PDB file of C-alpha atoms in Angstrom:
ATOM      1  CA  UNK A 204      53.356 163.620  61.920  1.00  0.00           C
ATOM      2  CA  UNK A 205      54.393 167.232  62.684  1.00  0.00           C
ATOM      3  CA  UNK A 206      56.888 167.235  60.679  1.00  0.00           C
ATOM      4  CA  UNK A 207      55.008 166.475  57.599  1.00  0.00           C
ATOM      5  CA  UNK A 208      52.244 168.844  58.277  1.00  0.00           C
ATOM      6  CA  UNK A 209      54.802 171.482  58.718  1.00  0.00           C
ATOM      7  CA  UNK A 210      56.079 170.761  55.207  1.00  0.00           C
ATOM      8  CA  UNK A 211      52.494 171.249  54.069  1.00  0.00           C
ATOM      9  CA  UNK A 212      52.133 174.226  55.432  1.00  0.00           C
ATOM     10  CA  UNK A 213      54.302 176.340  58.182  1.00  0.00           C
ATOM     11  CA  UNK A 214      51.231 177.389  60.502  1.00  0.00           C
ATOM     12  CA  UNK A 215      51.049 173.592  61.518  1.00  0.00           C
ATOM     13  CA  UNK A 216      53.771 174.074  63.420  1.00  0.00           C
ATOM     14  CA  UNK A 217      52.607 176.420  66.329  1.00  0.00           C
ATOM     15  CA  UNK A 218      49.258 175.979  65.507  1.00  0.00           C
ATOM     16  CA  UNK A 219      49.771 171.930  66.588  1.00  0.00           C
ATOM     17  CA  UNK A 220      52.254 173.116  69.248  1.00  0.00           C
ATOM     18  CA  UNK A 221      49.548 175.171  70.807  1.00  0.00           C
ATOM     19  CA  UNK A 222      46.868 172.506  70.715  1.00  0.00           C
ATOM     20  CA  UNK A 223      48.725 169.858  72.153  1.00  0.00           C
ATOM     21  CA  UNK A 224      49.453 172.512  75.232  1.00  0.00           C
ATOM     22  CA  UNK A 225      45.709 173.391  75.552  1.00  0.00           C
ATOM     23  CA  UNK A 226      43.670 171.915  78.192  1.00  0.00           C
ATOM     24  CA  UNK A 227      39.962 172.549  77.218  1.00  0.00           C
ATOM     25  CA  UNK A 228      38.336 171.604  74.049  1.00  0.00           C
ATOM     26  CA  UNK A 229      38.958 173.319  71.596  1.00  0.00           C
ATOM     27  CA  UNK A 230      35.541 174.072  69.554  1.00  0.00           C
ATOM     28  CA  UNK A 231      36.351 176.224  66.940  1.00  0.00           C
ATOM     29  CA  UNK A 232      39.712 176.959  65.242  1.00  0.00           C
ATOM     30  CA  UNK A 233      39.761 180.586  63.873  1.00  0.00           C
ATOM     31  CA  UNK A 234      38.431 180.678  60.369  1.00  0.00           C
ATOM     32  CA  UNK A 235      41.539 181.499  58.552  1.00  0.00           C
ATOM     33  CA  UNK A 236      42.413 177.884  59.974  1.00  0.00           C
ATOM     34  CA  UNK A 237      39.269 175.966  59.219  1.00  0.00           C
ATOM     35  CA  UNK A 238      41.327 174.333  56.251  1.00  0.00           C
ATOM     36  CA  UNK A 239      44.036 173.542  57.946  1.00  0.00           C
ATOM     37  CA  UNK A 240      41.977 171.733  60.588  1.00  0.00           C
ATOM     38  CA  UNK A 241      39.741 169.618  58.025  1.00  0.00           C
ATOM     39  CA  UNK A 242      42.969 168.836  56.609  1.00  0.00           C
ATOM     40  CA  UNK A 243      45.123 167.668  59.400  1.00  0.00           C
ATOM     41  CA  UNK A 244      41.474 165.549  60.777  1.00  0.00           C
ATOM     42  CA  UNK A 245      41.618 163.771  57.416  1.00  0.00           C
ATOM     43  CA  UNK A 246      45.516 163.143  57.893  1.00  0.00           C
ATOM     44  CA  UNK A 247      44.735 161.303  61.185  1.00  0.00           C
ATOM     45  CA  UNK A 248      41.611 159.609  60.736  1.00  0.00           C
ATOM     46  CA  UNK A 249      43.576 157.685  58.265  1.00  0.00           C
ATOM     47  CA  UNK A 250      46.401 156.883  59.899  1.00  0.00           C
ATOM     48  CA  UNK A 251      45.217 155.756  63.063  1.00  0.00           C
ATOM     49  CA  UNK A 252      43.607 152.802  64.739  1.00  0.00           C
ATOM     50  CA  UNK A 253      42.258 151.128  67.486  1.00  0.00           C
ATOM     51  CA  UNK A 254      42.193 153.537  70.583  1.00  0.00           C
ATOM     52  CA  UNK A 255      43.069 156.581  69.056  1.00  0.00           C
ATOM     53  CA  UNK A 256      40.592 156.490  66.521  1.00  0.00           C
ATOM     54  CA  UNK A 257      37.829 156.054  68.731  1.00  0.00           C
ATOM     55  CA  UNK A 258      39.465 158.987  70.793  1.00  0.00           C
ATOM     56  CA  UNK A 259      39.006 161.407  67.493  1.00  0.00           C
ATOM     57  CA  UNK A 260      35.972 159.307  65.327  1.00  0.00           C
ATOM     58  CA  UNK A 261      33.552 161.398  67.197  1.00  0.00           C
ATOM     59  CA  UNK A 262      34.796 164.721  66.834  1.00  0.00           C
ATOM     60  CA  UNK A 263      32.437 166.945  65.405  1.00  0.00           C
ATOM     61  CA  UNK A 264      32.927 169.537  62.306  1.00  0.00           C
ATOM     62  CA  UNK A 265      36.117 167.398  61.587  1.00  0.00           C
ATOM     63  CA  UNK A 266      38.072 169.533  64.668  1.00  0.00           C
ATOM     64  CA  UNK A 267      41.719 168.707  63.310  1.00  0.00           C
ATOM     65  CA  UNK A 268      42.965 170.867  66.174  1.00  0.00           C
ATOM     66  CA  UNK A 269      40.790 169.120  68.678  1.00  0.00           C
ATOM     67  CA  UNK A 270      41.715 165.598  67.244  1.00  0.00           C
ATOM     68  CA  UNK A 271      45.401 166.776  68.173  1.00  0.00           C
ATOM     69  CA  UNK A 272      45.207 168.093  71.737  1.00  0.00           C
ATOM     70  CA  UNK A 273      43.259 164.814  72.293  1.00  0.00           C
ATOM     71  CA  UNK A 274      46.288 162.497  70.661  1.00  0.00           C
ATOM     72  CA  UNK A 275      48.581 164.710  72.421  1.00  0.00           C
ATOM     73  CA  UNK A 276      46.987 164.277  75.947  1.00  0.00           C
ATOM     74  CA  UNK A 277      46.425 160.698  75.641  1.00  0.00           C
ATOM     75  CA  UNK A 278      49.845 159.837  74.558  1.00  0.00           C
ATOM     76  CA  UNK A 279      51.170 162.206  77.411  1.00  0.00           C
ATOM     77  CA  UNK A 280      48.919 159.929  80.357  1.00  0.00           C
ATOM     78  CA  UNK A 281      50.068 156.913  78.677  1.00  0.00           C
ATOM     79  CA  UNK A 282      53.771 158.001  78.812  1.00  0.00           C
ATOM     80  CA  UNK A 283      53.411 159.463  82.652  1.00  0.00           C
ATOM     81  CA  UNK A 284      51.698 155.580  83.940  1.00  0.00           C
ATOM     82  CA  UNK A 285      54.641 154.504  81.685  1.00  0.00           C
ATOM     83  CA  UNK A 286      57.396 156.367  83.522  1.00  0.00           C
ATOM     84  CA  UNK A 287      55.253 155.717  87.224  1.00  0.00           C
ATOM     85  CA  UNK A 288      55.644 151.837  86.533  1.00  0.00           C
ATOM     86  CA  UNK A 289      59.081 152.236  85.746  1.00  0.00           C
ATOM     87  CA  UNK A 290      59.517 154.379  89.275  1.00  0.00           C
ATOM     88  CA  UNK A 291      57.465 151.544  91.052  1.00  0.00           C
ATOM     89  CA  UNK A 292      59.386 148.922  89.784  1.00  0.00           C
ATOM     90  CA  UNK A 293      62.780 150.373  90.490  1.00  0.00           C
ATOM     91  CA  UNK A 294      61.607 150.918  94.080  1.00  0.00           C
ATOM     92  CA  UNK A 295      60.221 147.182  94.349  1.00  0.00           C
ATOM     93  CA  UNK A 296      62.986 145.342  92.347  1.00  0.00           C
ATOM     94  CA  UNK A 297      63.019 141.433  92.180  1.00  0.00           C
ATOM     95  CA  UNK A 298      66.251 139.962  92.033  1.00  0.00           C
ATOM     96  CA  UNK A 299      65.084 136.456  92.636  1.00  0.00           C
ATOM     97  CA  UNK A 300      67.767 133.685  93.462  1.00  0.00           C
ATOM     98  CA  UNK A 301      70.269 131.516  92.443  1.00  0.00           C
ATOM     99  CA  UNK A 302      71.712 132.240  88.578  1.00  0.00           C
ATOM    100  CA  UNK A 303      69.613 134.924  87.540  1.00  0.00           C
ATOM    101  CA  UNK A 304      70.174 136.818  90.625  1.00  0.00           C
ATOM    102  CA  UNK A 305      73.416 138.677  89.364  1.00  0.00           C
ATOM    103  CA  UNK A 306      71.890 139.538  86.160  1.00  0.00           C
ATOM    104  CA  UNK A 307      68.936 141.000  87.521  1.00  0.00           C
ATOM    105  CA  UNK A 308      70.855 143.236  89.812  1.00  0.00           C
ATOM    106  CA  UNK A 309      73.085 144.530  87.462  1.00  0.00           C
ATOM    107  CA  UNK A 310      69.812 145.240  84.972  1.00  0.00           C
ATOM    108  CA  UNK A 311      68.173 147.305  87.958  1.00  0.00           C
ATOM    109  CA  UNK A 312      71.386 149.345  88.295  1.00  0.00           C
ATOM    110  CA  UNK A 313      71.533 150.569  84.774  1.00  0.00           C
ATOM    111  CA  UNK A 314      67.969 150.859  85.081  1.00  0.00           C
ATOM    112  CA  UNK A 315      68.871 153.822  88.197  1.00  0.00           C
ATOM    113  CA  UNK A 316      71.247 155.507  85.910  1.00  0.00           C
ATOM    114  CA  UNK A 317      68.849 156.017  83.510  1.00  0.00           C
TER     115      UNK A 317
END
C-alpha cells in the first residue's frame, strides 16, 4: 500500500511514515495535505474488510492519516500477541509420545533458531 501511494505522490511516504509512528489521534492533517488524506481514506475504505474497516468506517472528515496510524497500530498489537504466542509456546513445548515425538522436537529447535 505504501508503495503505491508513494508512486502517486512522494509526500506519502513520510507523511504515512509519520502517522503510523504517532500515538494520539490525529485530527487534522495540515491543509496543504487535506487531498492527500481524502485520497489515501478512499484508497483504504476500498480495499479493506471485516475488522479493519470497522476500525476506519467511522473516521470523521475522511482522516486518511488517521485511518493509517489506526491500521498501523492494530496490525502492530496483532503482530506483538503474534510473536508473545510464539514465545509462550516455545517455553511450553509439547513433544507428545511415541512417533511424533522426534518430529516435534526437531520442529521446536528450528523454531529457537529462529
Amino acid at each position: 500500500m505504501e508503495s503505491y501511494m508513494v508512486s502517486v505522490d512522494g509526500r506519502y511516504e513520510a507523511a504515512m511514515r509519520e502517522a503510523a509512528a504517532e500515538t494520539q489521534n490525529i485530527v487534522h492533517a495540515p491543509s496543504e495535505y487535506m487531498p492527500l488524506s481524502r485520497f489515501l481514506f478512499a484508497s483504504l475504505i476500498s480495499l479493506v474488510e471485516g475488522v479493519p474497516l470497522e476500525l476506519i468506517s467511522s473516521i470523521g472528515e475522511h482522516n486518511g492519516f488517521e485511518a493509517w496510524r489506526r491500521l498501523c497500530a492494530d496490525q502492530r498489537r496483532r503482530r506483538e500477541k503474534n510473536q508473545l504466542q510464539q514465545v509462550e509456546g516455545l517455553l511450553n513445548p509439547e513433544f507428545g509420545s511415541g512417533v511424533g515425538f522426534r518430529a516435534k522436537w526437531l520442529a521446536w529447535e528450528r523454531q529457537l533458531e529462529i
